[in-house]
Coordinates of N, CA and C in Angstrom, one line a residue:
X14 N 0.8 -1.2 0.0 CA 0.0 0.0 0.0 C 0.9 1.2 0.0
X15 N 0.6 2.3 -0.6 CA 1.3 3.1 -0.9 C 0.8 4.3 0.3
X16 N 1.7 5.4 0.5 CA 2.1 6.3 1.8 C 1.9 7.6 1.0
X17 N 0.4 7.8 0.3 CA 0.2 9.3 -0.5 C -0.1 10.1 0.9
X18 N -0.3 11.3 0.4 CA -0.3 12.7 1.4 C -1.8 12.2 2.0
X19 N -2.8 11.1 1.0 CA -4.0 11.4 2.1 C -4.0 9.9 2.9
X20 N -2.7 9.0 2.6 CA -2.9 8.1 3.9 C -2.2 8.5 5.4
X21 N -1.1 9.5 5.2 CA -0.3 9.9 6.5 C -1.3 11.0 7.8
X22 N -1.2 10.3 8.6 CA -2.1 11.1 9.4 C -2.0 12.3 10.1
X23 N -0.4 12.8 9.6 CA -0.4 14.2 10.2 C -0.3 14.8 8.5
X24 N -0.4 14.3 7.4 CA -0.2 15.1 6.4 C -1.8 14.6 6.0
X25 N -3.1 14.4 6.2 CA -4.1 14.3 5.8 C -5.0 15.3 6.3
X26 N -6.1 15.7 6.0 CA -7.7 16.6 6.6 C -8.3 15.7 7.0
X27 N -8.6 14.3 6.7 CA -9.4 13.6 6.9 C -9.3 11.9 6.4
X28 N -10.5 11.5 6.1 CA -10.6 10.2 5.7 C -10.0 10.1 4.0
X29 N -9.4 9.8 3.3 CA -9.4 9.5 1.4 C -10.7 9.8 1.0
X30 N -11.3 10.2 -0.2 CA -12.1 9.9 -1.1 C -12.4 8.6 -1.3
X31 N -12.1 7.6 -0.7 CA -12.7 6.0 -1.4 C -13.1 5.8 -0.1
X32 N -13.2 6.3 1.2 CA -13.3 5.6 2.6 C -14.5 6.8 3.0
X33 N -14.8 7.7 2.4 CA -16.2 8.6 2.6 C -17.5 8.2 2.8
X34 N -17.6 7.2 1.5 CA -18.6 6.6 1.6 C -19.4 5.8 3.0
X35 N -18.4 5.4 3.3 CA -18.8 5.2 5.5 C -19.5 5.6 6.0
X36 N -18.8 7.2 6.1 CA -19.5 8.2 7.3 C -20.9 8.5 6.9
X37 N -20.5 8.6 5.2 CA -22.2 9.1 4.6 C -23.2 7.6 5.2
X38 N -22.7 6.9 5.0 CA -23.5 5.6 5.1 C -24.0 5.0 7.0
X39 N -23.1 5.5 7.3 CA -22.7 5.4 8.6 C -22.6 6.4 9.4
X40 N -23.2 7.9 9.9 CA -22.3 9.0 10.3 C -22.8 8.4 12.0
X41 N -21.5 9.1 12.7 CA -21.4 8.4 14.2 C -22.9 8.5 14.8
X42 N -23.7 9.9 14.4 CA -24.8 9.9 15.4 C -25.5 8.8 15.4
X43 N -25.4 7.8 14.3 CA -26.5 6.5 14.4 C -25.7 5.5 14.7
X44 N -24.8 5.3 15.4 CA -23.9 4.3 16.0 C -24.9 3.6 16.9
X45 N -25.2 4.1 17.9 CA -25.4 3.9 19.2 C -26.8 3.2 19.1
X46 N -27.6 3.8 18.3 CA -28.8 2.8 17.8 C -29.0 1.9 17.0
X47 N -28.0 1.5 16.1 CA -27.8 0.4 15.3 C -28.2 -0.8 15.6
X48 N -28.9 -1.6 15.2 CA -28.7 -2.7 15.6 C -27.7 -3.8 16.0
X49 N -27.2 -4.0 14.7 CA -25.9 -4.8 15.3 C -24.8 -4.3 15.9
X50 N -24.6 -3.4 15.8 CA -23.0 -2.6 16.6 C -23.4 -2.0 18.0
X51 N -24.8 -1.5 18.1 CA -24.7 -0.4 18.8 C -24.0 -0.1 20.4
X52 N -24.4 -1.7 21.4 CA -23.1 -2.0 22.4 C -21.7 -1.7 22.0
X53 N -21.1 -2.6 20.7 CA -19.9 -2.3 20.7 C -19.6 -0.8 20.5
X54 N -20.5 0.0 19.7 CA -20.2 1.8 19.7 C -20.4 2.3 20.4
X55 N -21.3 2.1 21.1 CA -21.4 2.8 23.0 C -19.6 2.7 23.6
X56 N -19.8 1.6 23.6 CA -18.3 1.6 24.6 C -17.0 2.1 23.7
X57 N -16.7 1.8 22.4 CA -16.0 2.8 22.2 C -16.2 4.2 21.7
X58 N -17.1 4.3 21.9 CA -17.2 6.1 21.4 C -17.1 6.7 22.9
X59 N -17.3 5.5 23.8 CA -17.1 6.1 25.2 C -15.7 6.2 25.8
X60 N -15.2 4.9 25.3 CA -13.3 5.2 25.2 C -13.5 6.4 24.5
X61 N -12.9 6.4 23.3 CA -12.7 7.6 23.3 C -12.9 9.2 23.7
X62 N -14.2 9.5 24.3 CA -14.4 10.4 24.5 C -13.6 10.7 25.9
X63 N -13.3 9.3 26.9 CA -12.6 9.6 28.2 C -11.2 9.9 27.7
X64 N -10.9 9.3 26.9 CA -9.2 9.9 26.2 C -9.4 11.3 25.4
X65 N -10.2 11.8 25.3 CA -10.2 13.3 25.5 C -10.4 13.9 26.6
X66 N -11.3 13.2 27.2 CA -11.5 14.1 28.2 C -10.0 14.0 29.2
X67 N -9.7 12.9 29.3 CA -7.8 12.7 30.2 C -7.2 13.4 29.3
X68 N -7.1 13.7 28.1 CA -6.1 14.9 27.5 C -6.4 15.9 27.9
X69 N -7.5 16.5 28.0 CA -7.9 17.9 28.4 C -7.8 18.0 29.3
X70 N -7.5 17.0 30.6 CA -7.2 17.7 32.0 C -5.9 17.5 32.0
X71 N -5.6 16.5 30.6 CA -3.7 16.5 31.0 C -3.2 18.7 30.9
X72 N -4.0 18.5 29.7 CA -3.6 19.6 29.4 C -3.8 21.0 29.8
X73 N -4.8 21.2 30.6 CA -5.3 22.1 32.0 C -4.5 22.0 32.5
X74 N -4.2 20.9 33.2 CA -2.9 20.6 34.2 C -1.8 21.0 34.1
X75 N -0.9 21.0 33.0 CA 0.2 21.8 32.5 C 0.0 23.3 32.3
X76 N -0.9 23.8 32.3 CA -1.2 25.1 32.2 C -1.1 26.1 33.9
X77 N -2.2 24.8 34.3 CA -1.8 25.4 35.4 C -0.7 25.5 36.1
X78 N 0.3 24.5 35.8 CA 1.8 24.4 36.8 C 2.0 25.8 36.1
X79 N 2.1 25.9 35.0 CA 3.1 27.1 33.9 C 2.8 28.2 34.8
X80 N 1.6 28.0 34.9 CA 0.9 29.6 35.4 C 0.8 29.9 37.0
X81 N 1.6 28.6 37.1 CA 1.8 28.9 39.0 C 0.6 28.9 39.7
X82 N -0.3 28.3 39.6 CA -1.2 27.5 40.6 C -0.6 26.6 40.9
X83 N 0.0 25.5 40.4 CA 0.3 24.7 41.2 C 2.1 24.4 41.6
X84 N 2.6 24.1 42.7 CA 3.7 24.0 42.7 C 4.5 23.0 41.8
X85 N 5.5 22.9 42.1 CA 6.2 21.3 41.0 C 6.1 20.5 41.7
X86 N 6.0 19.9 42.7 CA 5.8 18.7 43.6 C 4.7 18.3 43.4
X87 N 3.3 19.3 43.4 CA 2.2 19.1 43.5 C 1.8 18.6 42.0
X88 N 2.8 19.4 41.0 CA 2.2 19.5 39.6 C 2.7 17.7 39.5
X89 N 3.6 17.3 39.9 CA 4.2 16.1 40.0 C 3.6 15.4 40.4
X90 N 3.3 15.2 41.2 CA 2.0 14.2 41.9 C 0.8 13.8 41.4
X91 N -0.2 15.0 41.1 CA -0.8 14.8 40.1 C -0.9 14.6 38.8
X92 N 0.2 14.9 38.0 CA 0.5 14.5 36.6 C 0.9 13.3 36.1
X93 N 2.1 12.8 37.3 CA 2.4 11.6 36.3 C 1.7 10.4 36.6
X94 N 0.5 9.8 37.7 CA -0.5 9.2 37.8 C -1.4 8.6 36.5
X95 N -2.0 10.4 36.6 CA -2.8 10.6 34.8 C -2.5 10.3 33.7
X96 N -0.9 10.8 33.3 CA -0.6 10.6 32.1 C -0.3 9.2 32.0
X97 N 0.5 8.2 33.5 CA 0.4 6.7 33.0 C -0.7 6.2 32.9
X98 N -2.2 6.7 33.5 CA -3.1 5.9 32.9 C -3.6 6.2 31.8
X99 N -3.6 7.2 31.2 CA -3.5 7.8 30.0 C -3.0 7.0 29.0
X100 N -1.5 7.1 29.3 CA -0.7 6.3 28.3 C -0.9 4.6 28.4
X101 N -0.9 4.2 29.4 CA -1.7 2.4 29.2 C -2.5 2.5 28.5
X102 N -3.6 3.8 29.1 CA -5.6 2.6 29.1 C -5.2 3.0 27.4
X103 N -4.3 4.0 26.6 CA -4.7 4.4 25.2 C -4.3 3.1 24.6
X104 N -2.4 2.4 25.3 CA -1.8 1.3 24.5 C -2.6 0.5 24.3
X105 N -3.3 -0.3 25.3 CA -4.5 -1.3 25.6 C -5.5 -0.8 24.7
X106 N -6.3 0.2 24.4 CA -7.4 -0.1 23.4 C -6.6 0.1 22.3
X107 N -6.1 0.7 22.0 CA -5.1 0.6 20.3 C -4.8 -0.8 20.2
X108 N -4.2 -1.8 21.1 CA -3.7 -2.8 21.1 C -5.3 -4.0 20.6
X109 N -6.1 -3.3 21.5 CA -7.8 -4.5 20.9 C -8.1 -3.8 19.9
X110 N -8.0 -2.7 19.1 CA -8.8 -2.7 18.1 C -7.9 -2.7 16.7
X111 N -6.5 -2.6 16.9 CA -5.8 -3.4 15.7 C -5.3 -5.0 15.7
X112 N -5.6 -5.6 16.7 CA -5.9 -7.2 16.5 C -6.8 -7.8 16.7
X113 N -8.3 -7.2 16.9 CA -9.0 -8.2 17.6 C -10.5 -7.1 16.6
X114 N -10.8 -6.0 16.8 CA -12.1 -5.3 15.9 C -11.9 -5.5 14.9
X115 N -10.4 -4.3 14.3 CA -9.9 -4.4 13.1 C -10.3 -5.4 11.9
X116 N -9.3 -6.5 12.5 CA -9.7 -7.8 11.7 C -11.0 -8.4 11.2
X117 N -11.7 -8.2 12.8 CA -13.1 -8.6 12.4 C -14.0 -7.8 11.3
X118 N -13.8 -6.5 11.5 CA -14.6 -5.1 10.8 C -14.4 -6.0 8.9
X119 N -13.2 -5.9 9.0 CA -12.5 -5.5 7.6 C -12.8 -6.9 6.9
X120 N -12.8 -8.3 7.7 CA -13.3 -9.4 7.4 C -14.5 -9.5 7.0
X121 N -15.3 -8.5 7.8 CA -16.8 -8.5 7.4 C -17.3 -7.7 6.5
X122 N -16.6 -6.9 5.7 CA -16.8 -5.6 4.7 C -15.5 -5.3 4.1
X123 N -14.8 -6.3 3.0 CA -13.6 -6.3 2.3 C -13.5 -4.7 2.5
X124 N -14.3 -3.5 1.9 CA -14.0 -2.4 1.1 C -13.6 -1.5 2.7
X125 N -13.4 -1.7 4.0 CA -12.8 -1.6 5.1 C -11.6 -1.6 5.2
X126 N -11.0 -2.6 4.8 CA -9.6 -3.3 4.9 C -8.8 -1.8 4.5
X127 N -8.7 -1.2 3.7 CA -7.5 -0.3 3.6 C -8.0 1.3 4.4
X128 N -8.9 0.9 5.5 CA -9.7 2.2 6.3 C -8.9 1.4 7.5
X129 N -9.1 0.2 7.7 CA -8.2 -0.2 8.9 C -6.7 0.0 8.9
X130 N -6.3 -0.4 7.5 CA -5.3 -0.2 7.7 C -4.1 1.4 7.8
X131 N -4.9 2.4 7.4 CA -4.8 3.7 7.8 C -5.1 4.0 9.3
X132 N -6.3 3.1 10.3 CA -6.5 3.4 11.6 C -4.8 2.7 12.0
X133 N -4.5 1.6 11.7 CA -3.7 1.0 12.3 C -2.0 1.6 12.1
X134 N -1.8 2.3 10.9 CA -0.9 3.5 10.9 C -0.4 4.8 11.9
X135 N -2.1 4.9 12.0 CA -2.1 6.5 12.7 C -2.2 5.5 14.0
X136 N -2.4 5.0 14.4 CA -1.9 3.9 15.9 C -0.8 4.1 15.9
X137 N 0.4 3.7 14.7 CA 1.6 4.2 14.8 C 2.2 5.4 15.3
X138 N 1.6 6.2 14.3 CA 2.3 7.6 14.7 C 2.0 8.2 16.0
X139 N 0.6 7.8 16.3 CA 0.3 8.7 17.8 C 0.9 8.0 18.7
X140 N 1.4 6.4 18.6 CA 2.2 6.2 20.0 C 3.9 6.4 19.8
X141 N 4.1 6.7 18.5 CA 5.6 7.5 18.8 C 5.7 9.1 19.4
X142 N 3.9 9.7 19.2 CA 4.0 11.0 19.9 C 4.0 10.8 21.3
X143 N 2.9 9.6 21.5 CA 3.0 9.3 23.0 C 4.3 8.9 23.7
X144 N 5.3 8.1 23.1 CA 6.4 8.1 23.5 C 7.5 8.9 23.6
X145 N 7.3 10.0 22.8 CA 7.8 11.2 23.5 C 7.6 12.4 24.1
X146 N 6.3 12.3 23.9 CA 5.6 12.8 25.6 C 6.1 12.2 26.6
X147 N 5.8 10.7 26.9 CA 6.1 10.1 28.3 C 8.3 10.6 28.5
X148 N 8.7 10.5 26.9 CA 10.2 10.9 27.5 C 10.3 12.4 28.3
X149 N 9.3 13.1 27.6 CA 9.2 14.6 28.1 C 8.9 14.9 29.1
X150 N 8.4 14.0 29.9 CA 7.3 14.0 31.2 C 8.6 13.3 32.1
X151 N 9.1 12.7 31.8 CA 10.2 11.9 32.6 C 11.3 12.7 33.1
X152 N 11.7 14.0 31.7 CA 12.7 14.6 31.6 C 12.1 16.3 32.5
X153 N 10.7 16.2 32.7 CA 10.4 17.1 33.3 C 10.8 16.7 35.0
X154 N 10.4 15.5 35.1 CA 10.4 15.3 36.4 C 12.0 15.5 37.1
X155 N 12.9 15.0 36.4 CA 13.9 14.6 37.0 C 14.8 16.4 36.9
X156 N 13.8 17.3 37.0 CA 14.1 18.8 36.7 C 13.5 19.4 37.9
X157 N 13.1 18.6 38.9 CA 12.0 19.0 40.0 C 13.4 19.5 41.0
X158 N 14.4 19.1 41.1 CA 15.7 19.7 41.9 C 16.1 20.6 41.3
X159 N 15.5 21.2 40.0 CA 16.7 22.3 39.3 C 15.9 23.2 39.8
X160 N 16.4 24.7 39.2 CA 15.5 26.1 39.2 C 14.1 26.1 38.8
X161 N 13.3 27.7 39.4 CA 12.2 27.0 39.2 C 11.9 27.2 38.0
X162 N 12.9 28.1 37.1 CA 12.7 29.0 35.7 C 12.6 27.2 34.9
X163 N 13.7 26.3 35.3 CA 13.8 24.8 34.3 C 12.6 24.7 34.5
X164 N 12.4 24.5 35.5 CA 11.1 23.3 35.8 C 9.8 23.9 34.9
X165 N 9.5 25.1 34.8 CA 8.2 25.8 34.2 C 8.8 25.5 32.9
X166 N 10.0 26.1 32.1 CA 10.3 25.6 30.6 C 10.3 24.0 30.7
X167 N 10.8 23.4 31.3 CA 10.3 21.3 30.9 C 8.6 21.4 31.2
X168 N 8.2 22.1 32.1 CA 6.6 21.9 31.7 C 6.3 22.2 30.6
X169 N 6.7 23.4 29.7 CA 6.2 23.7 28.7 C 6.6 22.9 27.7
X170 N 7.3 22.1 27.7 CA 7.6 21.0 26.7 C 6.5 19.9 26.6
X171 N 5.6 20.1 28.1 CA 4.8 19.0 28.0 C 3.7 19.0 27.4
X172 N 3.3 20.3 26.6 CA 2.4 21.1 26.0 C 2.1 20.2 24.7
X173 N 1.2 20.5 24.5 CA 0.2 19.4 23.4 C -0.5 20.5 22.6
X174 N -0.3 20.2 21.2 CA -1.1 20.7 20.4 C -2.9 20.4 20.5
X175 N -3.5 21.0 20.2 CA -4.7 21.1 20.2 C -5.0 20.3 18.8
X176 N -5.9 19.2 18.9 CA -6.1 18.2 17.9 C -7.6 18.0 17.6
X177 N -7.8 17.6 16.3 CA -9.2 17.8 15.5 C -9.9 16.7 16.7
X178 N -11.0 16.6 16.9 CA -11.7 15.7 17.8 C -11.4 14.4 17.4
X179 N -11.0 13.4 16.2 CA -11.1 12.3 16.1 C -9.4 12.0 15.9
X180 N -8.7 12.3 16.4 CA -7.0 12.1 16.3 C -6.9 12.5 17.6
X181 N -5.9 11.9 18.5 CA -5.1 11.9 19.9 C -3.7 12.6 19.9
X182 N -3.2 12.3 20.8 CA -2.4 13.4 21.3 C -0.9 13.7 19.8
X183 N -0.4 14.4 19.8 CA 0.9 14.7 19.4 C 1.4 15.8 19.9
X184 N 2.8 16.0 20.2 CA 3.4 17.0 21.4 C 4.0 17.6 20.3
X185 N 3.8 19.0 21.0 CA 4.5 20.1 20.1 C 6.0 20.7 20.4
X186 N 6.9 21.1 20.0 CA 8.4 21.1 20.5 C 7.8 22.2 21.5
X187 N 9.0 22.1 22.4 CA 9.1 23.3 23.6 C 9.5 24.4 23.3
X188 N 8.7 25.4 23.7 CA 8.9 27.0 23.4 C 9.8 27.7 24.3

């Protein structure tokens, strides 16, 4: 399969032109009432909405340390809890739904198969962002004995782009 501008998920707007046909056919608001899916779309449309909602307090959270509400001990305590369960509960469902839905989805609707296998890409990419967040986060912490000017610049490292609703985290360089 070839790597054009509209399979890469930080160089895409959206879904290709041949994978549209879906949403029109499918758009999420009728997930939940479907007949055959609609359990399985409850629960994940509810994952994911909690993995936004845990980015947006990740990301509150860093704002607040920056902006001196919270100390760095405190910002410490509270952050790296979050972000590990963050970073698991994300590895864990990325991990069931590119070996275990995936398969099934794309098994049961050939013209799927190259829509999975773009979800199972951008899996890729978002957990190399996630893994350099969690380095960033590591590299913040071990800054909690330096000045307080470090510690607020490695917070700001921990800073996250603001992302379209259906894509997860990617970390933006430190300002």
């Amino acid at each position: 399969m070839g790597e054009g501008a509209d399979f890469l998920l930080l160089e895409r707007a959206g879904l290709p032109d041949d994978l549209r046909w879906l949403t029109e056919k499918y758009p999420r608001e009728v997930w939940q009432a479907h007949s055959n899916i609609h359990v399985i779309a409850t629960m994940w449309l509810q994952r994911h909405d909690m993995f936004r909602e845990l980015g947006g307090m990740l990301t509150k959270g860093i704002g607040d340390y920056r902006e001196g509400r919270l100390t760095a001990p405190e910002f410490a305590g509270w952050f790296a809890p979050r972000l590990n369960h963050f970073l698991g509960h994300l590895d864990g469902h990325h991990n069931v739904e590119d070996h275990h839905y995936f398969p099934v989805f794309a098994k049961a609707e050939t013209r799927l198969k190259r829509g999975f296998e773009i979800l199972d890409a951008d899996h890729h990419t978002i957990h190399e962002g996630l893994e350099r967040n969690a380095e960033t986060a590591n590299a913040f912490i071990r800054t909690l004995q330096d000045s307080e000017d470090k510690q607020r610049f490695a917070a700001g490292c921990l800073c996250r782009r603001e992302q379209p609703a259906d894509r997860d985290a990617d970390p933006a360089p430190c300002r």
